[in-house]
XYZ file of C-alpha atoms in Angstrom:
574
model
C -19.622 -33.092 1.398
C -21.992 -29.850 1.292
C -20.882 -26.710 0.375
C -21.039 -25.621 4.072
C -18.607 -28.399 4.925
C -16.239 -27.437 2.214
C -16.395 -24.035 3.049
C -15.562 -24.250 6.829
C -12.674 -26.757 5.640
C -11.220 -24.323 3.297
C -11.113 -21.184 6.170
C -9.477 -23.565 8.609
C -12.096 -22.767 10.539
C -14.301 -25.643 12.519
C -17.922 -25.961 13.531
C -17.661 -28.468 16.319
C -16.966 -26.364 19.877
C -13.185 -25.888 20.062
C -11.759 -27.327 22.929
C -10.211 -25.594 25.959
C -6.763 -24.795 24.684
C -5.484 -21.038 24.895
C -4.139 -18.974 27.606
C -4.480 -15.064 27.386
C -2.078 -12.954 28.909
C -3.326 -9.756 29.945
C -0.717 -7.193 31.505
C -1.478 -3.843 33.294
C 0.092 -1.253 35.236
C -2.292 1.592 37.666
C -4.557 1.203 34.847
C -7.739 0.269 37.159
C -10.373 1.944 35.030
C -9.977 -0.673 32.361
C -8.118 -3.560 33.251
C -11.309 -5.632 34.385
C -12.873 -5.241 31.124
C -9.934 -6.616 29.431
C -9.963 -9.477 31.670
C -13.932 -10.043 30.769
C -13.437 -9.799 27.074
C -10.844 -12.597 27.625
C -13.046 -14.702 29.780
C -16.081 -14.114 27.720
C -13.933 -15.560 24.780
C -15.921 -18.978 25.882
C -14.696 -22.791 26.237
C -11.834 -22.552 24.115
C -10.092 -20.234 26.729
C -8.388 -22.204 29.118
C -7.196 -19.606 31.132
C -6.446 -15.711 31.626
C -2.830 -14.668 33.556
C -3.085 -11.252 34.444
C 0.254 -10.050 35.075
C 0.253 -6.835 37.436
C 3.434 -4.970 37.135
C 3.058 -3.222 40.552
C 0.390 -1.080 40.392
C -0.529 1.044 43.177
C -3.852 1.858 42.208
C -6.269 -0.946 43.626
C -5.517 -2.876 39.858
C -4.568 -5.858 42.208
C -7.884 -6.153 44.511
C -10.249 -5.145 41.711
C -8.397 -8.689 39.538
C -8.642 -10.691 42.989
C -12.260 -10.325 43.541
C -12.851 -11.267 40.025
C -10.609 -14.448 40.359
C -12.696 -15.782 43.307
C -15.908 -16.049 41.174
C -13.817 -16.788 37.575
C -11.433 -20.164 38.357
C -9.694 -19.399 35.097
C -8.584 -15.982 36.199
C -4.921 -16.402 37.578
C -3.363 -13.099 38.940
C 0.276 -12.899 39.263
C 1.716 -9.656 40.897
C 5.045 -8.834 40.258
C 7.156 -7.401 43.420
C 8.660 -4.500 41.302
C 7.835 -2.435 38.476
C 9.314 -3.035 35.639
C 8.973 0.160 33.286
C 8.031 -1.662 30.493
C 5.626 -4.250 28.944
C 8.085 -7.280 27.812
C 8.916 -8.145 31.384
C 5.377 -8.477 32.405
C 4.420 -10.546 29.345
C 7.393 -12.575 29.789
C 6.088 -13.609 33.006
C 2.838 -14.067 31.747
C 4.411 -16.578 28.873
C 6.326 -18.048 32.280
C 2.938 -19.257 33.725
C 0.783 -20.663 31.346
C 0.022 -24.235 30.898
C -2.141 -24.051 27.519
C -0.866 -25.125 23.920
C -1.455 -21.719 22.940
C -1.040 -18.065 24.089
C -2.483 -14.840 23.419
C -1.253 -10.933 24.223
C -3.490 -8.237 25.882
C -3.094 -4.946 27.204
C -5.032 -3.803 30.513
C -6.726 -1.242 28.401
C -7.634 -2.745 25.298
C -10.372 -5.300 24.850
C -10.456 -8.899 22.789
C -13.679 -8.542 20.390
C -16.262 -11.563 20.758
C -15.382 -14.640 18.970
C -11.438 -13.282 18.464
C -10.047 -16.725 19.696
C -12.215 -19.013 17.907
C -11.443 -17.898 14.711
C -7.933 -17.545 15.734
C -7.707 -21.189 16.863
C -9.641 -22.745 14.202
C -7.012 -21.007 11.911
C -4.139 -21.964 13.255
C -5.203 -25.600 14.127
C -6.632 -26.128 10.319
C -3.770 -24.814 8.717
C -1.498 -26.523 11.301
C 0.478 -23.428 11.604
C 2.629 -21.986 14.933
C 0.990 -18.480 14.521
C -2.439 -17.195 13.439
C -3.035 -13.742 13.164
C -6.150 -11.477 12.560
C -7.592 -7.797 11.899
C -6.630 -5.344 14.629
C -8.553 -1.943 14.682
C -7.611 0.873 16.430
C -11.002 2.614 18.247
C -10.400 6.352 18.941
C -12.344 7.275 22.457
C -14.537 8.806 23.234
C -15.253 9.135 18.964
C -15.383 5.330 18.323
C -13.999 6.074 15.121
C -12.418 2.681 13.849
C -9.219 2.391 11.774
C -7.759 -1.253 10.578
C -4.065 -2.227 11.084
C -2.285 -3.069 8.346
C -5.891 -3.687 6.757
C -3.920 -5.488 3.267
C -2.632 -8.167 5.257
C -5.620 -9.333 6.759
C -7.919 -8.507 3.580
C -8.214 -12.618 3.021
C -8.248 -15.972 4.555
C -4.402 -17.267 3.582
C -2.305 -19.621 4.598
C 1.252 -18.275 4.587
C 4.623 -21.317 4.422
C 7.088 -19.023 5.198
C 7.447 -15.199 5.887
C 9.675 -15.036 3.227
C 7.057 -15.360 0.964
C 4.865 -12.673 2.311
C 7.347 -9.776 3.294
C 4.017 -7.583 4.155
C 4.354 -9.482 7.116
C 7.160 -7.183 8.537
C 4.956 -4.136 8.605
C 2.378 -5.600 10.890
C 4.638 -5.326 14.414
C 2.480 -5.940 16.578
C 2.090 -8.651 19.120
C -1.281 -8.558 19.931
C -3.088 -9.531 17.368
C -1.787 -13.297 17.345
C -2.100 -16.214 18.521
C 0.894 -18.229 19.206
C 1.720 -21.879 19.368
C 3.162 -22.428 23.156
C 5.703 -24.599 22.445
C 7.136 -22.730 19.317
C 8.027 -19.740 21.329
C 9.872 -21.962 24.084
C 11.505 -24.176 21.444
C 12.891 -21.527 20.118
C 13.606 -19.571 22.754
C 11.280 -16.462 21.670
C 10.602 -13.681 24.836
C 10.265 -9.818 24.713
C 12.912 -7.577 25.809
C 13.363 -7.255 29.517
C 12.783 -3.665 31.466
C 12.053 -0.343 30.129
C 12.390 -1.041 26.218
C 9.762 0.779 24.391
C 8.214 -1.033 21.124
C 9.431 -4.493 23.040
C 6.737 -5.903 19.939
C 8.564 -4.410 17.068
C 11.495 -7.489 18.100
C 9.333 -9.781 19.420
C 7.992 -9.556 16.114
C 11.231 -9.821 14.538
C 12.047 -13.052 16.368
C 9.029 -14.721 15.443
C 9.579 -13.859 11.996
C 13.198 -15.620 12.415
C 12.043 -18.541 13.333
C 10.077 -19.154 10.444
C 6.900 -20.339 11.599
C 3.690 -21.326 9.420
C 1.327 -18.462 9.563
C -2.286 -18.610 9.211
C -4.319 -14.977 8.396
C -7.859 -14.145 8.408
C -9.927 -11.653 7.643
C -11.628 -11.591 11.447
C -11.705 -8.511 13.957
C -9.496 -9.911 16.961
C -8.618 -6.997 18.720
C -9.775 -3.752 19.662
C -6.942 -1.212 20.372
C -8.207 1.909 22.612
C -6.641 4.963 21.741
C -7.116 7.553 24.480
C -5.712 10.754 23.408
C -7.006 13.180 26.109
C -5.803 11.040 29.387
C -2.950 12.300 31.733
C -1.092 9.145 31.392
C -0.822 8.252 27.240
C 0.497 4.906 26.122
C 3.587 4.592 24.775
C 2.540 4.403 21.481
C 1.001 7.795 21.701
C 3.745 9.731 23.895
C 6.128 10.844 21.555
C 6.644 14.210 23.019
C 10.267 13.182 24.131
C 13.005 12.424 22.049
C 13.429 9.217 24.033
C 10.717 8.152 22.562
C 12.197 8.005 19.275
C 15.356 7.048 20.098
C 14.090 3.885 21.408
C 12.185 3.172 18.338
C 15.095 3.947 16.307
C 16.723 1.166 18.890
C 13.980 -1.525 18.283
C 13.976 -0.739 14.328
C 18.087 -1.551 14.785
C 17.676 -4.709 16.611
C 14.408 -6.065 14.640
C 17.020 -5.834 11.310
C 19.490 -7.442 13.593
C 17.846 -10.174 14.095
C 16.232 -10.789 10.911
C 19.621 -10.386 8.999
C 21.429 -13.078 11.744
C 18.721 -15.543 10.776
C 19.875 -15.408 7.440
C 16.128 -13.793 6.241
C 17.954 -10.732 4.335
C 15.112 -9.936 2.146
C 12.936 -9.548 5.148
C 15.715 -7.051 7.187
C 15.769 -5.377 3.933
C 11.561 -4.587 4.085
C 12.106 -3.620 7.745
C 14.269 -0.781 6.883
C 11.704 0.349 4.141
C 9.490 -0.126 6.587
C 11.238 1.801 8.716
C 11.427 4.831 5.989
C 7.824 4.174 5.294
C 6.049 4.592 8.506
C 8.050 5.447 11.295
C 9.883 8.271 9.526
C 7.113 9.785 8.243
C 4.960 9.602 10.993
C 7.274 11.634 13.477
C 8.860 13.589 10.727
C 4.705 15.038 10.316
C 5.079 16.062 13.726
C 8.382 17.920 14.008
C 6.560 21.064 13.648
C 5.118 20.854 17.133
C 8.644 20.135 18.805
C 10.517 22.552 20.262
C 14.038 23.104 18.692
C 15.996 21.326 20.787
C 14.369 18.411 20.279
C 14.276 18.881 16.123
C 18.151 18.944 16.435
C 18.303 15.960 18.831
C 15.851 14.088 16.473
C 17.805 14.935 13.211
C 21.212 13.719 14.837
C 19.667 10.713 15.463
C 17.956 9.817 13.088
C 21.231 10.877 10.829
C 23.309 8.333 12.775
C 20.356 5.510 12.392
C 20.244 6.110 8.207
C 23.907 6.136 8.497
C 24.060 2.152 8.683
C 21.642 1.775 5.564
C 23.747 0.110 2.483
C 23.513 1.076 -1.404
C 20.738 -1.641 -1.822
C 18.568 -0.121 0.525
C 18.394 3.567 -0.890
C 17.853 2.102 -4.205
C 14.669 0.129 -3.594
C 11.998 2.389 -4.593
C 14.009 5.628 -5.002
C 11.239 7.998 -5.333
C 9.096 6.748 -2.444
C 8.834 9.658 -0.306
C 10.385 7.747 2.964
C 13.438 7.463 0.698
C 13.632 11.022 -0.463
C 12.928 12.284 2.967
C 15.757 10.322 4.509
C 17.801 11.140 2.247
C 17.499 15.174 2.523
C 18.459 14.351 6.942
C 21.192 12.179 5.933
C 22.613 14.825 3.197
C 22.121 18.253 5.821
C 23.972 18.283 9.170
C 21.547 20.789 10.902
C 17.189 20.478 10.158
C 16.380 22.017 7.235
C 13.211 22.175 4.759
C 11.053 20.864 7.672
C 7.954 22.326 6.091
C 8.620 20.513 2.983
C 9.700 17.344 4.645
C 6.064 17.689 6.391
C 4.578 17.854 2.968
C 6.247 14.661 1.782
C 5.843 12.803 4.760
C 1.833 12.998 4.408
C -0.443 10.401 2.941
C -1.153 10.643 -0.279
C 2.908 12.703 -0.436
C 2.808 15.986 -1.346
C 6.234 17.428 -3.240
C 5.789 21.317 -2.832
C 7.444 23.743 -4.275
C 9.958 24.946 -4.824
C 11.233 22.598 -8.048
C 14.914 23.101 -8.399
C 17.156 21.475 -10.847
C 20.935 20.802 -11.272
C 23.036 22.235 -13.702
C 22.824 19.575 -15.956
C 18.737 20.013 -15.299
C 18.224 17.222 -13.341
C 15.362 17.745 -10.892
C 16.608 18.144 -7.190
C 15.448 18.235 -3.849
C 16.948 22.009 -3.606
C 19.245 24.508 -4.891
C 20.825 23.932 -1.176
C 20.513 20.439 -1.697
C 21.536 19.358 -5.064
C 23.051 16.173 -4.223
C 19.256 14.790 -3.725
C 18.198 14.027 -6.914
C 14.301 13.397 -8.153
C 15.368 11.778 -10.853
C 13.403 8.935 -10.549
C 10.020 11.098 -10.613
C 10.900 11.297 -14.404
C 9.549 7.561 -14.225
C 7.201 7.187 -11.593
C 3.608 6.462 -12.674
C 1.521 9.771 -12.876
C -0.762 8.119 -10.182
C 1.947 7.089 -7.988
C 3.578 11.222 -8.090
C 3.765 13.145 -4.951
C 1.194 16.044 -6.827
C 0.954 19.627 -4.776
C -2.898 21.074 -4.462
C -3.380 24.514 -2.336
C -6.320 24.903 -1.015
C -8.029 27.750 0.122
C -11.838 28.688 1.332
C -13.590 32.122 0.773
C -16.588 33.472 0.935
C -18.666 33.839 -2.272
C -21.852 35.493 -3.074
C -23.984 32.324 -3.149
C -21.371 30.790 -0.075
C -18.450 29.229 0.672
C -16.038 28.076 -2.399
C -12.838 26.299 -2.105
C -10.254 27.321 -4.693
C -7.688 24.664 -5.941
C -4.274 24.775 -6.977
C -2.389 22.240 -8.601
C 1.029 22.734 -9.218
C 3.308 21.041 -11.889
C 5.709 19.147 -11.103
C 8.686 19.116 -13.387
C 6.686 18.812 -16.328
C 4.985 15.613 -15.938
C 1.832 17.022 -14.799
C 1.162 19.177 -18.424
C 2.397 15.418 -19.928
C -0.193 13.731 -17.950
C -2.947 16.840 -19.050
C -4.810 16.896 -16.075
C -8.759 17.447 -16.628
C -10.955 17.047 -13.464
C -10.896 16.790 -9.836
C -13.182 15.239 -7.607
C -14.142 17.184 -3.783
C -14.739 14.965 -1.482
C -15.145 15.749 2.224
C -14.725 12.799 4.557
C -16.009 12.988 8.381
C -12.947 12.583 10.937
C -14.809 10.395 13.323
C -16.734 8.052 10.783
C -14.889 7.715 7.555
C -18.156 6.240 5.970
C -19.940 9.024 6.309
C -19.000 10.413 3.613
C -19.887 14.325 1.507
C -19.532 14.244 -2.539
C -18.926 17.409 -4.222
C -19.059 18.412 -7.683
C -16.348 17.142 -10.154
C -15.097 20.876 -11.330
C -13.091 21.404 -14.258
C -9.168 22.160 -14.214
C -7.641 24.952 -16.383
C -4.398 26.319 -16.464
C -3.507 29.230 -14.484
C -3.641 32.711 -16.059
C 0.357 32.830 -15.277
C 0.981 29.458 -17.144
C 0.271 27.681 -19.861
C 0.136 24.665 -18.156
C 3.804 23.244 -19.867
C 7.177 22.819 -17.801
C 7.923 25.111 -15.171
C 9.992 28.336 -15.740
C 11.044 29.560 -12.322
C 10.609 26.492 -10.051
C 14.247 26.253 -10.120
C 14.783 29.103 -7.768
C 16.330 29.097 -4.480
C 14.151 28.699 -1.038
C 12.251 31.964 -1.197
C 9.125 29.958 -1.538
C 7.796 27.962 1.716
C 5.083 25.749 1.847
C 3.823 27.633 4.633
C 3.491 30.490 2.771
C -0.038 31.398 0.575
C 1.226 31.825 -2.394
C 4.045 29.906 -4.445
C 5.310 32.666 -6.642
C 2.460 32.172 -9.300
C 5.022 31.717 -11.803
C 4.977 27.588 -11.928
C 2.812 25.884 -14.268
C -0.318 25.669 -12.257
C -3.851 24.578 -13.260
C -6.794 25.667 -11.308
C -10.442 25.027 -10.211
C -13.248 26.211 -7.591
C -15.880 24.138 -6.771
C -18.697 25.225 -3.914
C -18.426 24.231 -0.016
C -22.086 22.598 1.061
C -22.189 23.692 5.001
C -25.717 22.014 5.170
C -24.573 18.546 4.057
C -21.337 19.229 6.862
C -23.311 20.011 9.568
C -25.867 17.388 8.917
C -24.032 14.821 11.235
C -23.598 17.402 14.210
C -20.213 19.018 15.462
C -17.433 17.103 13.941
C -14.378 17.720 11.754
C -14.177 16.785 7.846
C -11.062 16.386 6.294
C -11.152 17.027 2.243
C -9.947 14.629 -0.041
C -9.463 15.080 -3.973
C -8.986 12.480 -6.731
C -7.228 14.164 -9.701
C -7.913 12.785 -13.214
C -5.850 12.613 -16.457
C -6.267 12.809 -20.097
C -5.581 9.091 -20.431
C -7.962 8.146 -17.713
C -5.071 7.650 -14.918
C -6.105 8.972 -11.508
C -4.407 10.706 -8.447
C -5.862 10.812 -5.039
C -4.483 13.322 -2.659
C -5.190 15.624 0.183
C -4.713 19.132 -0.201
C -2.184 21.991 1.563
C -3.540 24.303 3.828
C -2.917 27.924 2.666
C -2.284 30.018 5.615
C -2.395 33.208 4.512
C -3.949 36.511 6.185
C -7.667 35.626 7.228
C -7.606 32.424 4.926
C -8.357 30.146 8.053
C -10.332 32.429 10.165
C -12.665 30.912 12.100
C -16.612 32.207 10.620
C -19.722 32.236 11.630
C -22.196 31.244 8.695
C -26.031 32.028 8.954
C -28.338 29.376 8.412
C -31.984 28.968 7.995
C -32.415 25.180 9.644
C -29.614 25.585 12.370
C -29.358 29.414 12.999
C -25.853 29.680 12.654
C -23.256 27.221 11.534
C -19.701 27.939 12.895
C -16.955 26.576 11.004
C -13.314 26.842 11.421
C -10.811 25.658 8.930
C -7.504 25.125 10.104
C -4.573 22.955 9.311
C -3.379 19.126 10.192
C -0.227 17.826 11.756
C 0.500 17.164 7.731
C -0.072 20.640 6.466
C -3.264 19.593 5.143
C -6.681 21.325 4.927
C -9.310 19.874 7.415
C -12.749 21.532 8.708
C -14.453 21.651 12.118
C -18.120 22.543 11.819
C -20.456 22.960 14.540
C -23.821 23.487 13.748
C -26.740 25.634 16.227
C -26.088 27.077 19.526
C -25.584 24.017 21.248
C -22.831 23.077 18.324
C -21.134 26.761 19.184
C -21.441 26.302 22.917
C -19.425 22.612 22.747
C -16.461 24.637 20.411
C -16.763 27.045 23.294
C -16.254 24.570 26.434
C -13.696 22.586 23.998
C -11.653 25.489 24.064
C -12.147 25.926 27.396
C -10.819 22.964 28.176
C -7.765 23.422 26.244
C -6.526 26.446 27.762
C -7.053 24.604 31.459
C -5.089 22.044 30.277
């Protein structure tokens, strides 16, 4: 056998045309813009799709005559249209799963797209591993940017062939539905469906239920679906609508029942990863954006997600103790009203940042607060340097030969000064296209005039200090660096925003990346106008992210100010 041949054995993946065997279900809802290219990526999958259902859920929009017409030059385009809306996406996938005759069945939204050669390498997969599910790399496309970012990237990083999800418990993070390919009859053997009606994150137990059953699981490295991410349109996906608190109390409800049903099929180390899951992701991601609620809803979200952490057992606070999730659900569950939210944002971003201030107990064990002693850091004591939730400020002023960005880093109950941090590396990575990619210097650190660099003095003090505020107190062993801001090399590209990323380094050779905290202090993040020789001018605006980070828009040239200028524009209309 040639090495060809043994390589195409080993993938599971065949060279001989795969026969006609997979149905894709494709579900929409008034979403006529898009739904037909779904359908086309689906159909242009080739022989090996057997047929597309595409379920409407009652649109009023035209969806149904614009999926018609395509069916009468397309025989494997059925269209089922449901009499009634259903408010939600399980219902109309349900029905889809109703309808098909094929051995195996795919998932796709009415405004998402199936990349070429998705089911293929799906099929080959599952059918040479002889497994009941085969799942591949989803990436999520931001529009109109393009900018790509992998699901769950880790998972799919190899071809493997997985027995059981027991043995993989990474397989609980990846909830989605979409990106698999399913064995027909495994899903009605056992019974498997989505939630019925308006249930938001109707994948998160869908998932869960697969996962129960225990199926053989094929991976691979493959791009098989495109997820759109629309931002700007009237009508976001549920995904991205998390304005309400509805929205997270019915993930909170689909968290619940995906441990429910894990735990009842006896699979207790995988409910136990989808609570730290839970703490991981979802937590984090909405506790980044509690600064933009109202405070109605902060108190509504707190309560609730007080009573969900409520039902988590000794075993599952002390997996991991330090990892931010933890410590962050921790402070809601040990404060009956919001409190440290600007803190909480800090720890919630990725890489973590612990800010200041550093309190300890009276026995001088480091604490979440002075408010807040029963929250103990204890376990940063032992966490790897590289793995610790480091604080940098960041700040940008004008020099006399240009822009320089000042950096703080703050210690951090004296295992910064233990790990004697030396360097940092700027980095400056472009928002849209995260190859393109700006280098700074790597500047020198040195301690801070007001400390010598060893264990802090005064971080135990009470909450004067905010992480919204610009300064700390000064007092805290702090080390220091500047480094210069190239606006050529930004504005290169075009308008766009960069976000700035720093690796720290350590005596020992250990490494840190993290993101840096936006100081907002008088003028610090004043929008400037910067003269330049090749452009003219160069506008750039630094300003701060939903995780309290520093990020900058640039805009090069007049045509680069005039596009700030209708952005805004649009803004305020909205």
């Amino acid at each position: 056998m040639n090495a060809e041949s043994e390589t195409a054995r080993d993938t599971g993946r065949r060279t001989e045309r795969p026969p006609a065997e997979v149905a894709v279900v494709v579900i929409g809802y008034d979403d006529a813009p898009h739904v037909t290219d779904a359908v086309r990526s689906a159909l242009a999958q080739g022989p090996a799709v057997r047929e597309v259902v595409a379920v409407d859920d009652c649109s009023r929009d035209g969806s149904v005559g614009l999926l018609e017409r395509l069916s009468t030059s397309e025989p494997r385009l059925r269209v089922i249209r449901r009499r009634a809306n259903s408010g939600g996406c399980g219902t109309p996938r349900n029905t889809g799963l109703d309808a098909v005759t094929s051995p195996y069945v795919m998932f796709l939204d009415s405004d998402d797209v199936l990349p070429p050669g998705a089911v293929d390498a799906l099929l080959a997969a599952a059918e040479g591993a002889h497994a009941e599910v085969a799942g591949g790399l989803c990436v999520r496309r931001e529009l109109p940017s393009g900018r790509e970012v992998p699901w769950q990237p880790r998972l799919y990083a190899l071809h493997a062939v997985v027995p059981r999800p027991a043995q993989r418990t990474r397989l609980v993070h990846d909830t989605l539905c979409v990106n698999k390919l399913y064995r027909t009859a495994f899903l009605r053997t056992h019974g498997i469906r989505f939630p019925e009606g308006r249930f938001p994150y109707e994948d998160v137990v869908f998932t869960a239920r697969v996962l129960a059953a225990a199926p053989r699981i094929a991976l691979i490295p493959d791009r098989v679906y495109v997820w759109h991410v629309r931002r700007s349109q009237a009508r976001l996906s549920i995904s991205l609508d998390r304005s309400g608190v509805e929205n997270w109390r019915a993930r909170t409800e689909a968290c619940r029942q995906a441990y429910e049903v894990l735990l009842t099929a006896g699979h207790k180390e995988l409910a136990r990863t989808a609570r730290a899951k839970f703490l991981d992701h979802d937590l984090r991601m909405y506790v980044r954006e509690l600064g933009l609620r109202d405070a109605a809803y902060r108190r509504a979200w707190w309560e609730l997600t007080r009573a969900h952490l409520a039902e988590y057992d000794a075993d599952d606070w002390a997996r991991n103790p330090a990892a931010p999730g933890r410590l962050i659900g921790r402070v809601v569950l040990a404060s009956p009203e919001p409190v440290d939210l600007p803190r909480l944002r800090e720890l919630a971003a990725r890489p973590a940042r612990l800010y200041p201030p550093y309190a300890r107990a009276a026995d001088g064990t480091p604490v979440w607060s002075d408010a807040l002693p029963q929250v103990s850091l204890g376990p940063l004591r032992a966490r790897p340097v590289r793995a610790l939730p480091l604080a940098v400020d960041a700040e940008l002023r004008p020099g006399a030969r240009g822009t320089r960005l000042r950096l703080r880093l703050h210690e951090l109950y004296g295992r910064v000064a233990q790990a004697g941090p030396e360097t940092v590396d700027v980095e400056w990575r472009h928002r849209d296209d995260g190859d393109v990619v700006i280098r700074g210097a790597s500047v020198t650190l040195a301690p801070c005039a007001a400390a010598s660099g060893a264990e802090e003095t005064a971080g135990s003090g009470g909450q004067g200090s905010s992480a919204g505020s610009a300064s700390s107190g000064g007092s805290d062993g702090a080390w220091s660096a500047e480094a210069d801001v190239d606006l050529l090399a930004l504005a290169a590209p075009g308008v766009g925003t960069w976000d700035l990323h720093l690796r720290i380094r350590f005596r020992d050779g250990a490494s840190r990346d993290a993101t840096a905290h936006a100081l907002t202090g008088a003028g610090l993040l004043r929008r400037r106008a910067v003269p330049s020789a090749r452009h003219g001018v160069v506008l750039v605006q630094p300003y701060t992210t939903h995780s309290g980070a520093l990020a900058l828009r640039v805009a090069p040239g007049v045509r680069g100010v005039l596009s700030v200028v209708r952005a805004r524009l649009r803004r305020l209309l909205h």
